[in-house]
Short mmCIF file of C-alpha atoms in Angstrom, two decimals:
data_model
loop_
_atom_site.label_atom_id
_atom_site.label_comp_id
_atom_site.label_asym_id
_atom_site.label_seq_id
_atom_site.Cartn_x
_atom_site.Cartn_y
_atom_site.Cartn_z
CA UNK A 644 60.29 89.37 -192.52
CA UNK A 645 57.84 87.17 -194.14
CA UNK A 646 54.74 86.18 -191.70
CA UNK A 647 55.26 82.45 -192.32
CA UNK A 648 58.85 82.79 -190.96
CA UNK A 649 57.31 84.33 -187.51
CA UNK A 650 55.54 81.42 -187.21
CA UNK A 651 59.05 79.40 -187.18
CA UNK A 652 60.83 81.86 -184.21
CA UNK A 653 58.01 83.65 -182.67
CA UNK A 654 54.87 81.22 -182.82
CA UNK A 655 52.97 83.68 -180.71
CA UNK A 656 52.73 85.93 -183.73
CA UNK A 657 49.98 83.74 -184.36
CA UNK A 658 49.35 82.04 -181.06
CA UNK A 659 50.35 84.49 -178.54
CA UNK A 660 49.17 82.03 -175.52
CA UNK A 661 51.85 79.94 -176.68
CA UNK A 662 53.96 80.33 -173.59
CA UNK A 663 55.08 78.30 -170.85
CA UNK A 664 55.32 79.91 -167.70
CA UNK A 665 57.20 78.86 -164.62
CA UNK A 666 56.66 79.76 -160.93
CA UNK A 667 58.46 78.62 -157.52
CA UNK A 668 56.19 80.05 -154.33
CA UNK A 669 56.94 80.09 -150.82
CA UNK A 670 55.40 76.85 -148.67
CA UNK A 671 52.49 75.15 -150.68
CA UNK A 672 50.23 77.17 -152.02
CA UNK A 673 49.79 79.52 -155.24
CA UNK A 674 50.32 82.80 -152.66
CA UNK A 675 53.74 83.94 -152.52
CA UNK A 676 56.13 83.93 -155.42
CA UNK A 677 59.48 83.79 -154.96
CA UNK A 678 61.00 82.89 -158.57
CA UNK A 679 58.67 83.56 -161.81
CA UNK A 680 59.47 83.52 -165.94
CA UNK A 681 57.87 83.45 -168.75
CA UNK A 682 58.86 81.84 -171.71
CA UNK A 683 58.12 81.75 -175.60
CA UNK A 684 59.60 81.74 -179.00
CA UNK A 685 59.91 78.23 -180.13
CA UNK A 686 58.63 75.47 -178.02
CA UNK A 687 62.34 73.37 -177.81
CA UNK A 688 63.52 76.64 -176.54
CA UNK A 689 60.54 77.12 -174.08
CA UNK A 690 61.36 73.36 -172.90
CA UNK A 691 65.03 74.21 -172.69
CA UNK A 692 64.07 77.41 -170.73
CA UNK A 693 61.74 75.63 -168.44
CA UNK A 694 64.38 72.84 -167.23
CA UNK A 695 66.88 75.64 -166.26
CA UNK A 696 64.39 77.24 -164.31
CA UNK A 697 63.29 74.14 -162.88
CA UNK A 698 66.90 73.19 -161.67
CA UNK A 699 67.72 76.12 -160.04
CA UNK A 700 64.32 75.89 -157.97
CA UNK A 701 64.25 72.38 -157.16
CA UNK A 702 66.66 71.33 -154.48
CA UNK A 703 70.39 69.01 -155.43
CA UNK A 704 71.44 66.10 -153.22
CA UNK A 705 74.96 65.40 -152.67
CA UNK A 706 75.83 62.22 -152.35
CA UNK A 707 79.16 60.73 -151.41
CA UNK A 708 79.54 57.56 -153.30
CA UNK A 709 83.32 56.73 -152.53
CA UNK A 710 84.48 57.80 -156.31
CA UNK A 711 86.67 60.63 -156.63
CA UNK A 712 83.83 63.29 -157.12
CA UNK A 713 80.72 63.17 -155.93
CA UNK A 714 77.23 62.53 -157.06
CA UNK A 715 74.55 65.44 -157.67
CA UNK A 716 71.34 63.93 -157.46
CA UNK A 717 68.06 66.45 -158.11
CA UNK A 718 65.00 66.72 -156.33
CA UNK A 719 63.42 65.63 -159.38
CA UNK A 720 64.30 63.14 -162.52
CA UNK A 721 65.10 65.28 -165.01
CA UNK A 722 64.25 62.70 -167.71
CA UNK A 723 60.84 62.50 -166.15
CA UNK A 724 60.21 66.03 -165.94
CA UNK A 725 61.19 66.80 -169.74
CA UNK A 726 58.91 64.01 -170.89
CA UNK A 727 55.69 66.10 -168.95
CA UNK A 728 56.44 69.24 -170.27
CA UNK A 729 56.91 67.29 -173.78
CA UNK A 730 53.47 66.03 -173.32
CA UNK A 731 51.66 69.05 -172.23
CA UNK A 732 53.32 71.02 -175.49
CA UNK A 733 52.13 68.21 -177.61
CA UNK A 734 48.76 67.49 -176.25
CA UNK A 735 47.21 70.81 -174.81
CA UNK A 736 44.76 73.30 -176.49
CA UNK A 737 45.68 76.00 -178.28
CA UNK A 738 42.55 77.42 -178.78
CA UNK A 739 42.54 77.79 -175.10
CA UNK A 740 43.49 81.24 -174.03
CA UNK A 741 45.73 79.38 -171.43
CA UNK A 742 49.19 79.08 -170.99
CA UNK A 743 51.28 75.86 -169.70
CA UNK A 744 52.47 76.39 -166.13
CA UNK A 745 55.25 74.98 -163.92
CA UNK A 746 54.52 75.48 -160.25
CA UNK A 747 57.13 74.81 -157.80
CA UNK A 748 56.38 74.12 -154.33
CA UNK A 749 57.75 72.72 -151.00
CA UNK A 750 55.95 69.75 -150.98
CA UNK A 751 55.31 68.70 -155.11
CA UNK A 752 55.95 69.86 -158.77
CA UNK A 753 53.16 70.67 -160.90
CA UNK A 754 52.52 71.02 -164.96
CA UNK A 755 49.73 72.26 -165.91
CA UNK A 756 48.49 72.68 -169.69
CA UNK A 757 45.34 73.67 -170.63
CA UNK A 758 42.81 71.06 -172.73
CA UNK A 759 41.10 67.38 -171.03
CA UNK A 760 41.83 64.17 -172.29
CA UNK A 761 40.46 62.73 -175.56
CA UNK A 762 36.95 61.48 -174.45
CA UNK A 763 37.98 57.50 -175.21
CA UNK A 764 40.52 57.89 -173.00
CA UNK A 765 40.27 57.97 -169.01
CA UNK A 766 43.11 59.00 -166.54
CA UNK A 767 43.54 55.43 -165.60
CA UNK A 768 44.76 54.58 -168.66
CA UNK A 769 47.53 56.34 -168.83
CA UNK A 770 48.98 54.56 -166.21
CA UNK A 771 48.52 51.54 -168.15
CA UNK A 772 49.90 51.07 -172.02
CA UNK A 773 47.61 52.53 -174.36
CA UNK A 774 46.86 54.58 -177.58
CA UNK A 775 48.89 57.56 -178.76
CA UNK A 776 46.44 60.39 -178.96
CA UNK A 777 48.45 64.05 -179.95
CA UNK A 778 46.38 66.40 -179.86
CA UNK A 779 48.75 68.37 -181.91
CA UNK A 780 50.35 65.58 -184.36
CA UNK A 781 52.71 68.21 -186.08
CA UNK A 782 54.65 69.27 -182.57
CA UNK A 783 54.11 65.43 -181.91
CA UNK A 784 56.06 64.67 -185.39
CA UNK A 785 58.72 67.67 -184.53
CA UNK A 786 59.85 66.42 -181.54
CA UNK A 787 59.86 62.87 -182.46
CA UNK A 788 61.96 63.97 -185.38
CA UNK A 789 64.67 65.20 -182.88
CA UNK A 790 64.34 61.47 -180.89
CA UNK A 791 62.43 63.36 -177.66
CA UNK A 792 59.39 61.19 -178.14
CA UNK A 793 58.21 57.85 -179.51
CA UNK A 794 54.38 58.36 -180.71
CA UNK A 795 53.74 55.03 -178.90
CA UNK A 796 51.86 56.11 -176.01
CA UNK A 797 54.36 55.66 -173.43
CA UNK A 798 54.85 59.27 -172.59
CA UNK A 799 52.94 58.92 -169.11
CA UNK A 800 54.56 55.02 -168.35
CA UNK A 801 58.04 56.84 -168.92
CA UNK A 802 56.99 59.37 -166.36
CA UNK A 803 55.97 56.90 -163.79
CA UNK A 804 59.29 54.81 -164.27
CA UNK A 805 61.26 57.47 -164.28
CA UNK A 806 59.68 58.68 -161.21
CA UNK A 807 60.02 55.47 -159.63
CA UNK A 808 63.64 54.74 -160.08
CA UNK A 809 64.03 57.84 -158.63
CA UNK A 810 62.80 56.86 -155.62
CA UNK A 811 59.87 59.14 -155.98
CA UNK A 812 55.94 58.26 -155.34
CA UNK A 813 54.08 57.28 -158.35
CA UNK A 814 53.08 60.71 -159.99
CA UNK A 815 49.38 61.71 -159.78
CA UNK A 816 47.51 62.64 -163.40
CA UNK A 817 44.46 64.49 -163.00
CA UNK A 818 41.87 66.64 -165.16
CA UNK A 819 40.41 69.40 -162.96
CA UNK A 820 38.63 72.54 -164.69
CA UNK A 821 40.06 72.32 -168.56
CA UNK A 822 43.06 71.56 -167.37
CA UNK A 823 45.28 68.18 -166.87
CA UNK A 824 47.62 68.29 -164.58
CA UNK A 825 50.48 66.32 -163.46
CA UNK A 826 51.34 66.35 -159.92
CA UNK A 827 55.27 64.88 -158.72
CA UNK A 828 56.05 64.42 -155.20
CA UNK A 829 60.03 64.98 -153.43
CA UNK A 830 61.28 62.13 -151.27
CA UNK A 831 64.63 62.74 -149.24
CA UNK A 832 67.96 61.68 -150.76
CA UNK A 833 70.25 60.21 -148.53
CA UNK A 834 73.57 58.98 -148.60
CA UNK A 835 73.57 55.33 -146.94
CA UNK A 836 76.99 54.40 -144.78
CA UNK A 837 76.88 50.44 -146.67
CA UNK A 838 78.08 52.28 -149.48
CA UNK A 839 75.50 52.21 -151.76
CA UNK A 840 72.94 55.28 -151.71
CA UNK A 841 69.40 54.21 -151.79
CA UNK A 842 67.97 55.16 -155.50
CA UNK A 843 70.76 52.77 -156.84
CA UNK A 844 69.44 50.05 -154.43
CA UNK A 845 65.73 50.79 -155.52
CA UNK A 846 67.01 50.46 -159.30
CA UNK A 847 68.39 46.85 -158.56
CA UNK A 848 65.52 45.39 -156.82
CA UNK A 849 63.37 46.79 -159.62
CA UNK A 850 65.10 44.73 -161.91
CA UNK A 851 65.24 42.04 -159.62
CA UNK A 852 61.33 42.02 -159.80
CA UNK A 853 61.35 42.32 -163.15
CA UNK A 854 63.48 39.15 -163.75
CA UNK A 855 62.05 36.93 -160.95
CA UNK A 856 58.53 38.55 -160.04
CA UNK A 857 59.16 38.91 -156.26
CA UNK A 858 61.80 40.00 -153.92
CA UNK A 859 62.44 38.20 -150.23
CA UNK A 860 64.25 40.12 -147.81
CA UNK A 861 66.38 37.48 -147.61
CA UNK A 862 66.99 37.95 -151.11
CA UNK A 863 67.51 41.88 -150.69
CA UNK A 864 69.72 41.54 -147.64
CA UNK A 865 71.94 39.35 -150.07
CA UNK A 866 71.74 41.30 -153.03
CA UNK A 867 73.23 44.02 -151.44
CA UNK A 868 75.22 42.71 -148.50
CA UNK A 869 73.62 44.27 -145.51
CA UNK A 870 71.76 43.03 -142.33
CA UNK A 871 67.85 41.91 -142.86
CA UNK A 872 67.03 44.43 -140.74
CA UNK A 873 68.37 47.27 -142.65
CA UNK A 874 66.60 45.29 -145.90
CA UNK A 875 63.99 45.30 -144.00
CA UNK A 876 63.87 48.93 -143.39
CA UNK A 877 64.36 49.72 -147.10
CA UNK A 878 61.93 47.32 -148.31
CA UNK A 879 59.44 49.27 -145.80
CA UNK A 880 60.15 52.65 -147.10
CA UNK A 881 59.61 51.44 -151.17
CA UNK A 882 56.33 50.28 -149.80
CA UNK A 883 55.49 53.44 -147.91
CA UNK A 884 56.16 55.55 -150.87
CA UNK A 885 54.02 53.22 -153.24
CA UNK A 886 56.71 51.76 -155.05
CA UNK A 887 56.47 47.53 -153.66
CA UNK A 888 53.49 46.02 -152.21
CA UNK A 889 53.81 42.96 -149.80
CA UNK A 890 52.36 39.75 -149.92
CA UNK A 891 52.20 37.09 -147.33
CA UNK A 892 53.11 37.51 -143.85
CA UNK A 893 56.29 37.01 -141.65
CA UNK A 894 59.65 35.07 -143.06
CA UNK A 895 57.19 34.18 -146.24
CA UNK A 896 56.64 38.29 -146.94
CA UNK A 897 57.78 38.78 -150.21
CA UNK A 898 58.16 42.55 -152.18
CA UNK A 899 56.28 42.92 -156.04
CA UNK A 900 55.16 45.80 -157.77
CA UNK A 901 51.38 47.87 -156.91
CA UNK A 902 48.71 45.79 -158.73
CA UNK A 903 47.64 49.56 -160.81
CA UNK A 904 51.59 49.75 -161.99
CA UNK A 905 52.79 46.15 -162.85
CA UNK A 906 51.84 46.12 -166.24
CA UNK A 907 53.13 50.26 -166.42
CA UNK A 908 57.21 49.33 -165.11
CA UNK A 909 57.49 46.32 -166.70
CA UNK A 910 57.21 47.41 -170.16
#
């Protein structure tokens, strides 16, 4: 076989750190494995690899919905998780000796991929619209070829969405020692006895917002058909988790999105 055609189904011919590797550990720390893979030949098969490995360390939700089957709901968005690990094969450094890692823990799902941001480009940006940078514009142009990205720069605003409607915390981004990171956060799925489970209720008021700018309880309680004090108590939890902020006080409290994500969930 022909080198060039190595470089088609075995990349690390030529790039051998071209891997992505995946761990699950015990509790929530780097100590204990208790699942581990490593992945390479071509990167839509390392990304197809990685997802399986992720679902079947990640925890599943069943929710009871009143249809005839029930609802599997995962730990984590899938959408959101396959646009991260798009990113970091598009944007890290492979002239680092470094490989792209998925860690699994109890308490938060990490991707890791060696290479920092470009320098006109800060990690509050990217929760904010902004430039497409690829570091790699050739895996960049592959995958947007197959419709998995948009070269638009919306790669970390679909994570954060996607996290949100999810009824996750707003994902962290960070750039520690060569390597950025992106950091996602579990919440507890729960089936709700009013008969609709809380992620579809968080979708709804998020377009709510989005139409009208601001959300009442009131306006929640009839949206939905419950009691204002179970409105109340869900309203609390999306601003626990970082979803809403409140403004004013009382009967005049209203419910609109963080100041640092308005611009990010809208768009």
């Amino acid at each position: 076989m022909q080198p060039h055609c190595y470089s088609i189904i075995y990349p690390q011919y030529f790039i051998p750190q071209a891997q992505l590797q995946c761990a699950r550990f015990a509790g929530t720390s780097s100590i204990q494995f208790i699942d581990e893979a490593t992945y390479t030949g071509p990167v839509f098969a390392q990304l197809d690899e990685a997802l399986k490995f992720i679902a079947r360390n990640t925890k599943q939700a069943i929710v009871i919905t009143g249809k005839l089957q029930h609802d599997v709901v995962p730990e984590y968005p899938v959408e959101a998780i396959r646009e991260a690990l798009i990113n970091a094969i598009c944007h890290r450094n492979y002239t680092d000796p470094g490989t792209i890692q998925v860690r699994i823990y109890d308490d938060r799902l990490e991707i890791w991929n060696p290479g920092l941001l470009p320098p006109d480009l800060t990690i509050e940006q990217l929760y904010h619209e902004h430039a497409s940078h690829p570091r790699n514009p050739r895996l960049a142009c592959a995958f947007h070829r197959v419709g998995l990205i948009e070269r638009w720069g919306t790669g970390t605003i679909r994570i954060i969405n996607l996290s949100l409607a999810h009824g996750l915390s707003r994902p962290e981004f960070a750039a520690e020692t060569g390597v950025f990171k992106v950091r996602s956060f579990p919440i507890v799925v729960k089936a709700k006895t009013e008969g609709l489970q809380l992620e579809t209720r968080l979708q709804q008021a998020l377009d709510f917002i989005r139409n009208r700018g601001s959300i009442s309880i009131t306006e929640y309680s009839e949206l939905f058909r419950i009691s204002r004090r179970q409105a109340q108590r869900n309203l609390a939890q999306f601003v626990k988790i970082g979803i809403m902020r409140t403004d004013g006080k009382r009967s005049a409290t209203i419910f609109l999105f963080p100041p640092d994500n308005e611009e990010g969930i809208k768009s």
